[in-house]
Each structure stands twice: as structure tokens, then as C-alpha cells.
Short mmCIF file of C-alpha atoms in Angstrom, two decimals:
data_model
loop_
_atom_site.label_atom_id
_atom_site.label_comp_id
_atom_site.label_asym_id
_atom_site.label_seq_id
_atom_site.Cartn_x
_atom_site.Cartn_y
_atom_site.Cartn_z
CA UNK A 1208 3.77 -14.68 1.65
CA UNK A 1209 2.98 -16.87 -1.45
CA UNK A 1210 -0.41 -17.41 -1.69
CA UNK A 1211 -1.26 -19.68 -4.08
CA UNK A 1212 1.58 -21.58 -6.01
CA UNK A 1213 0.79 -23.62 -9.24
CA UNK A 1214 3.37 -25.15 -11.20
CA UNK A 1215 4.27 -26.15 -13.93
CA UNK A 1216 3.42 -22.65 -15.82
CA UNK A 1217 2.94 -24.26 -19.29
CA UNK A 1218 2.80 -27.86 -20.12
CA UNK A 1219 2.73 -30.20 -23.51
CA UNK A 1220 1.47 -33.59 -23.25
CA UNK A 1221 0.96 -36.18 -25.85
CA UNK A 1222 -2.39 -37.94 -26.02
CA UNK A 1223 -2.90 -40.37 -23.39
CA UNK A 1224 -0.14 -39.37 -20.93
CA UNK A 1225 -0.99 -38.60 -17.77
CA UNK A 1226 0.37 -35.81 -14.94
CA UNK A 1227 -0.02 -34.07 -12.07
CA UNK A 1228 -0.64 -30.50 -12.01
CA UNK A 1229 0.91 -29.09 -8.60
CA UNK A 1230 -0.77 -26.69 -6.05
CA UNK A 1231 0.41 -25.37 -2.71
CA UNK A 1232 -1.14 -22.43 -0.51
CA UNK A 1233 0.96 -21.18 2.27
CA UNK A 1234 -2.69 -18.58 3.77
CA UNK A 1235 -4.22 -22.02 5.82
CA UNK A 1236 -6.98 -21.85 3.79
CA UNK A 1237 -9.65 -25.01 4.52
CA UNK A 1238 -11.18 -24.27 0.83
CA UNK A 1239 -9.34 -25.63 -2.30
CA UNK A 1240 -10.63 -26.27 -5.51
CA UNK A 1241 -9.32 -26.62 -9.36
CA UNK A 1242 -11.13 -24.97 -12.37
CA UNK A 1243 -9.97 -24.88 -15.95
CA UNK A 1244 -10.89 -22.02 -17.85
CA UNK A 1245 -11.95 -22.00 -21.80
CA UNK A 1246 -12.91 -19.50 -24.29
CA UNK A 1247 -16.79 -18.72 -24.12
CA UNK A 1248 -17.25 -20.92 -21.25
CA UNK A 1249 -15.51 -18.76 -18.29
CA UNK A 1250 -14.51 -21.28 -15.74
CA UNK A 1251 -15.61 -24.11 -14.46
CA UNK A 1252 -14.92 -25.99 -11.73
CA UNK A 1253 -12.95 -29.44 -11.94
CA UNK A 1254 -12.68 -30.43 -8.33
CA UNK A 1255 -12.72 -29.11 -4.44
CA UNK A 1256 -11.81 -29.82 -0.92
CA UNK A 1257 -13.43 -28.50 2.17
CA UNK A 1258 -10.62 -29.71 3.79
CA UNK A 1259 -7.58 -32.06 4.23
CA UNK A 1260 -9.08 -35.59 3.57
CA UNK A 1261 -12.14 -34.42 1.98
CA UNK A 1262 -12.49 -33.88 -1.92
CA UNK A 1263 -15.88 -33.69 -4.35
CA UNK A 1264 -16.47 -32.99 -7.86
CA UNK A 1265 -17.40 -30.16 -9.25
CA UNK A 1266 -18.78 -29.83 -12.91
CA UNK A 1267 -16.26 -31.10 -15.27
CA UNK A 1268 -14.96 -34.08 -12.51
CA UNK A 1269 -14.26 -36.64 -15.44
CA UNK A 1270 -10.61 -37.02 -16.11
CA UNK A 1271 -9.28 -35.96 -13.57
CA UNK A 1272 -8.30 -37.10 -9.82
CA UNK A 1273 -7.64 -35.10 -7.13
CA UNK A 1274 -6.09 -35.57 -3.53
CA UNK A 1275 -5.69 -33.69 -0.34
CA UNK A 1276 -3.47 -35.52 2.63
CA UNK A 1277 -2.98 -31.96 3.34
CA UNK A 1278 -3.95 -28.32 4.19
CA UNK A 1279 -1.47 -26.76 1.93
CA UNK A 1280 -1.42 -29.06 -1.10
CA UNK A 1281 -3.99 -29.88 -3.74
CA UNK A 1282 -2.76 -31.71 -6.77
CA UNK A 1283 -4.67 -32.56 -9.53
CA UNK A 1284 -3.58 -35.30 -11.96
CA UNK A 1285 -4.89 -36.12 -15.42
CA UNK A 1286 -5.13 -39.83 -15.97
CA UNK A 1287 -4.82 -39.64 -19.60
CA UNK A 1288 -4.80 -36.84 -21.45
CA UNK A 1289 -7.12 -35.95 -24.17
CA UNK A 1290 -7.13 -33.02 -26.52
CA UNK A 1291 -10.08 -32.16 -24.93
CA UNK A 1292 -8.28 -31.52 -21.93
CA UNK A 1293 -6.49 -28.64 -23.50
CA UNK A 1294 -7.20 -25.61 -21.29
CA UNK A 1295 -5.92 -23.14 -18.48
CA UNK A 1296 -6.19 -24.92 -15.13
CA UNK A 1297 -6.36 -22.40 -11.72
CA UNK A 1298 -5.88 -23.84 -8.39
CA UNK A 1299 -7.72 -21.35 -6.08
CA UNK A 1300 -8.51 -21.17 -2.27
CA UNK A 1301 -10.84 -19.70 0.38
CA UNK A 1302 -11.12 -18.92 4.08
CA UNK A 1303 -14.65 -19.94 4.01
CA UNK A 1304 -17.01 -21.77 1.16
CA UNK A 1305 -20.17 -19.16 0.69
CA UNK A 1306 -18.35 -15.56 1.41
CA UNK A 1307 -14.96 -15.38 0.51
CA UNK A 1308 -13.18 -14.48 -2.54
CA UNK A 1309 -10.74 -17.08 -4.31
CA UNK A 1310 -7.20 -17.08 -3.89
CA UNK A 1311 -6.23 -17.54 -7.35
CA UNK A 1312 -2.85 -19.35 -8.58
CA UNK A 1313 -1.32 -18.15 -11.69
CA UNK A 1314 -2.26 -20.98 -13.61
CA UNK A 1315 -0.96 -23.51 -15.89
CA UNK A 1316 -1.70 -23.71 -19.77
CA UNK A 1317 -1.57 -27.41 -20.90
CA UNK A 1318 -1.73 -28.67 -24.39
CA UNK A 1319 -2.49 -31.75 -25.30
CA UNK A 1320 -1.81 -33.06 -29.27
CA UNK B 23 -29.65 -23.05 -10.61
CA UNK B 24 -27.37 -20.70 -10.97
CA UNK B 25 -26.73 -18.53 -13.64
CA UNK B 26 -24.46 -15.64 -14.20
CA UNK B 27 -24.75 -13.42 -18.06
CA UNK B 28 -22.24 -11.62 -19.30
CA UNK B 29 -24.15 -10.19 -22.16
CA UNK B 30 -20.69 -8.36 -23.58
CA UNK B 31 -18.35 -10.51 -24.89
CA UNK B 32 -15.71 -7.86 -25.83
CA UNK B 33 -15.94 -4.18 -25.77
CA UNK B 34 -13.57 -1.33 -26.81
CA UNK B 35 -12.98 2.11 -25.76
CA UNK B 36 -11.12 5.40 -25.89
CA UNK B 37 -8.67 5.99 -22.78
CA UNK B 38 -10.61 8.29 -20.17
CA UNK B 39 -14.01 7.54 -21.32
CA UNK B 40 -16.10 5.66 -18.84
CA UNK B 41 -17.33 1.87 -19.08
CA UNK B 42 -20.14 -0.11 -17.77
CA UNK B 43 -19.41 -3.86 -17.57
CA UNK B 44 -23.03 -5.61 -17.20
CA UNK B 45 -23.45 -8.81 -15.09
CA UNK B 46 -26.99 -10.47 -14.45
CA UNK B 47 -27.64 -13.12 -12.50
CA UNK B 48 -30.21 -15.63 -11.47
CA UNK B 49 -30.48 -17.55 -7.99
CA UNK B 50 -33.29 -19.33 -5.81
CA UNK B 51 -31.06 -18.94 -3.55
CA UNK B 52 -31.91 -16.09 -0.86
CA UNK B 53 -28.31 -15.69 0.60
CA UNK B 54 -25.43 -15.19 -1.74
CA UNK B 55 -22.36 -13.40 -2.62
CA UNK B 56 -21.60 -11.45 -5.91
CA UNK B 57 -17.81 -11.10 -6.67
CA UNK B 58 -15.71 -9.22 -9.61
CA UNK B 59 -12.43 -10.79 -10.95
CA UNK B 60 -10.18 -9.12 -13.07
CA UNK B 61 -7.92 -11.07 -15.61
CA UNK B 62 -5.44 -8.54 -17.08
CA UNK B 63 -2.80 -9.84 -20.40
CA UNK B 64 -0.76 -11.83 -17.82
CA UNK B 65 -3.38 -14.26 -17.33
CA UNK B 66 -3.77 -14.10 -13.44
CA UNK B 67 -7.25 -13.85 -11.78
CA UNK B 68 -7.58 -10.81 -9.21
CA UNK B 69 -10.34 -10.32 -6.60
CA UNK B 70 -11.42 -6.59 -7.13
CA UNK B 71 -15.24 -6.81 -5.00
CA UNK B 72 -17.23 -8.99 -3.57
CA UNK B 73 -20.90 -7.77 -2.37
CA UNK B 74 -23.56 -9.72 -0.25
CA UNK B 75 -27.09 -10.19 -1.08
CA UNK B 76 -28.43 -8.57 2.08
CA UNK B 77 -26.32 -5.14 1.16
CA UNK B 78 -27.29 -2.94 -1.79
CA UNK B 79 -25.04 -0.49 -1.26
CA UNK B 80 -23.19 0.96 -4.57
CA UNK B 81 -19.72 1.40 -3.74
CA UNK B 82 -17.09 3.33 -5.20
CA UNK B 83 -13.30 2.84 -5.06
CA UNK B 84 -11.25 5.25 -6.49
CA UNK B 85 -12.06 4.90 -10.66
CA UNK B 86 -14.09 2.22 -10.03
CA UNK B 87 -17.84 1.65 -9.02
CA UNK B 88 -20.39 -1.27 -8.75
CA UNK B 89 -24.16 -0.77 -8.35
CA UNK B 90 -26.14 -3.45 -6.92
CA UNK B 91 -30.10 -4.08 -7.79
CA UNK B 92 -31.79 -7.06 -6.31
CA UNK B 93 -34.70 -5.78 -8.33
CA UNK B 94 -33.24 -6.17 -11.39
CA UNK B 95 -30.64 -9.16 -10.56
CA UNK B 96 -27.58 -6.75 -11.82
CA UNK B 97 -23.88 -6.42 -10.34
CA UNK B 98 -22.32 -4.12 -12.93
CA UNK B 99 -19.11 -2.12 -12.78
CA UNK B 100 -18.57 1.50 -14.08
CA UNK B 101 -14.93 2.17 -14.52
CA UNK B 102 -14.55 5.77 -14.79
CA UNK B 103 -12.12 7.73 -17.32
CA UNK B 104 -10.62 4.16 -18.54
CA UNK B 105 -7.09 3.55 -18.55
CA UNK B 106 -4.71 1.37 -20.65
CA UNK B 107 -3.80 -0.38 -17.68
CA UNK B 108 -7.66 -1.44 -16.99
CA UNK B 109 -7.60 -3.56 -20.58
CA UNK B 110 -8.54 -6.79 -19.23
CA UNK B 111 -11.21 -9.76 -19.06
CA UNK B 112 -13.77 -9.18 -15.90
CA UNK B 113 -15.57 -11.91 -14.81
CA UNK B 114 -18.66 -11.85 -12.69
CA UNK B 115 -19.08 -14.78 -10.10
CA UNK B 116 -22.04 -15.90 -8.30
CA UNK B 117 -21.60 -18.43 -4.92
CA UNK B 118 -24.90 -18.77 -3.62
CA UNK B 119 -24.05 -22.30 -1.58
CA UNK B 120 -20.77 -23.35 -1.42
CA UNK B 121 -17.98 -24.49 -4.33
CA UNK B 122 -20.83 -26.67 -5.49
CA UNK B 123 -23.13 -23.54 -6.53
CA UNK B 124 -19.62 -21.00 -7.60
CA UNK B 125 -21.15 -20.13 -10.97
CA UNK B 126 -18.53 -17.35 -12.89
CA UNK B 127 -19.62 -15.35 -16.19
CA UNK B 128 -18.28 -16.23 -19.52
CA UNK B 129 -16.14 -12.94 -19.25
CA UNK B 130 -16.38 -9.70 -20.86
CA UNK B 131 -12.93 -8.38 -22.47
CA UNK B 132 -12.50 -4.27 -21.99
CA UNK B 133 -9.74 -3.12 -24.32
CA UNK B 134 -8.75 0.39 -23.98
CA UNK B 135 -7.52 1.95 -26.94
CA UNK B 136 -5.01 5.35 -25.83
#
């Protein structure tokens, strides 16, 4: 049993490039979301799915896109990187939205110069 | 809104003394969930508690305690007779309504010096 799967682990990109960070959960969790993590701002969510199909933003949407054609997978893609985008990204997921803990991936540490 | 405070930014103690993480938090919200997190060195994120708003029951598991006031708005954690291994960034987490209303704590880093 997996759980939560992010890859890559660590990731360079050059201003303007864009990519897609990956995220698979193998617990059939309905609840997905993306946060990226910064010192002195804990984290903060990017994007979220309630289920396959359905995605919303969260607090920091802009810049990124996310999809969900299905249960498992969540990818989020930057459209073009900015330094600002320089962070620790976690893919996490829930059984339910209000009273379960999140699942957390390992996360991925992208720097963009 | 939401809003969690994590008043201690970093804190440092001597192995086997004991350590109270504070978390406050602030809600309209008369339903919600209060969760710990625990981030150790290798950067993932762990689930360690999660307590309800209808349930003030401290709880204690094994070195580790939480004591819930409504009265107060506090979730904090007591760690008793720190270890090395429990050097780590906590984070407090408020959902009171769904992804849209998850609201986490800046973090407080425990360093425990043997």
C-alpha cells in the first residue's frame, strides 16, 4: 500500500518553463488537493478535487492548473514558472472533506531561477 | 475566517524535559476538526491527532498529550521527557468546512538538544 505518490522529488526549472508535478493515491480517496509550503507561511492550499471531474481553487490558485479524469491521479502543472513559484509542493488526500486527516505525499522541492 | 497561531516559531530543549507546543485558533464556525502534523528532517507530513469540536477530552498517547479548551480556543501538545527523535516542525490545522476553510499554523520547530 502506497498511499500517496508524488514525483518528481526535487525539480529545477528555468523561468518561464512550465511542468507537471505528478500525484497518484492508490487508498480511493474522493478528496485531493495540492498545497505548497513556505517558510513563515505554513501551507497553503493551491488546488482541490472533491472528486474525479471536479476541481476548485484554493488560496494561491494563480499559476497553476490542475486536472482530475481520475480517482487516483491529481496532477498539477505550472504554466510558466516564476521564481515566485519556488516552494515545497504536497499532494495530499482524504476519505471525507470536514473530518479526516490528509494523506500526505512526500513532496517535491522545485526551484525556479 | 479562519485562523490558526502558532505563537512559537522555534523552540529548543534538553532531551527528557517536557514541551508544550501552543496552537490557538479562531472559527465562526460551530463544527470543526483540530488536527496535529508532524514534519520531522525528512520533510514528510505525518498525521499524529485529530480532535472534534464537540469532544474536549485531553488525550494521552504514550509520551504525548493534547488538551483541548473551547473556552480558551487552544489545541496544544505536551510531549513528555523529549526525545531526539521528536526534533521536528508541528503544525496545527484547523478544517472547519471543507478544503475551502483547511487553515494550517505557520509551524513551530522543536529541536531537542541530547
Amino acid at each position: 500500500n502506497a498511499g500517496v505518490t508524488q514525483t518528481p522529488k526535487f525539480q529545477v526549472l528555468k523561468t518561464g518553463q512550465s511542468m507537471t508535478l505528478q500525484c497518484a493515491q492508490d487508498m480511493n480517496h474522493e478528496y485531493m488537493s495540492w498545497y505548497r509550503q513556505d517558510p513563515g507561511m505554513g501551507l497553503r492550499l493551491i488546488h482541490y478535487s472533491v472528486g474525479a471531474g471536479i476541481t476548485d481553487q484554493g488560496e494561491v490558485p494563480n499559476g497553476y492548473n490542475v486536472s482530475r479524469s481520475t480517482t487516483e491521479d491529481f496532477p498539477l502543472r505550472l504554466l510558466s514558472a516564476a521564481p515566485s513559484q519556488t516552494s515545497v509542493y504536497f499532494c495530499a488526500s482524504s476519505y471525507e472533506e470536514l473530518r479526516s486527516p490528509l494523506h500526505f505525499g512526500n513532496g517535491t522541492r522545485l526551484t525556479v531561477t | 475566517a479562519q485562523k490558526v497561531t502558532q505563537a512559537q516559531t522555534e523552540i529548543s530543549v534538553v532531551e527528557k524535559e517536557d514541551v508544550t507546543l501552543d496552537c490557538v485558533y479562531e472559527t465562526r464556525d460551530t463544527t470543526y476538526y483540530l488536527f496535529w502534523y508532524k514534519q520531522p528532517p525528512s520533510g514528510e507530513l505525518v498525521f499524529l491527532i485529530r480532535r472534534n469540536s464537540f469532544d474536549e477530552q485531553n488525550e494521552i498517547s504514550g509520551r504525548y498529550s493534547w488538551n483541548f479548551q473551547k473556552s480558551t480556543s487552544s489545541f496544544n501538545f505536551t510531549i513528555t521527557a523529549s526525545q531526539v527523535v521528536d526534533s521536528a516542525v508541528y503544525f496545527c490545522a484547523l478544517n472547519s468546512g471543507g478544503y475551502q476553510k483547511v487553515t494550517f499554523g505557520i509551524g513551530t520547530k522543536l529541536q531537542v538538544i541530547p
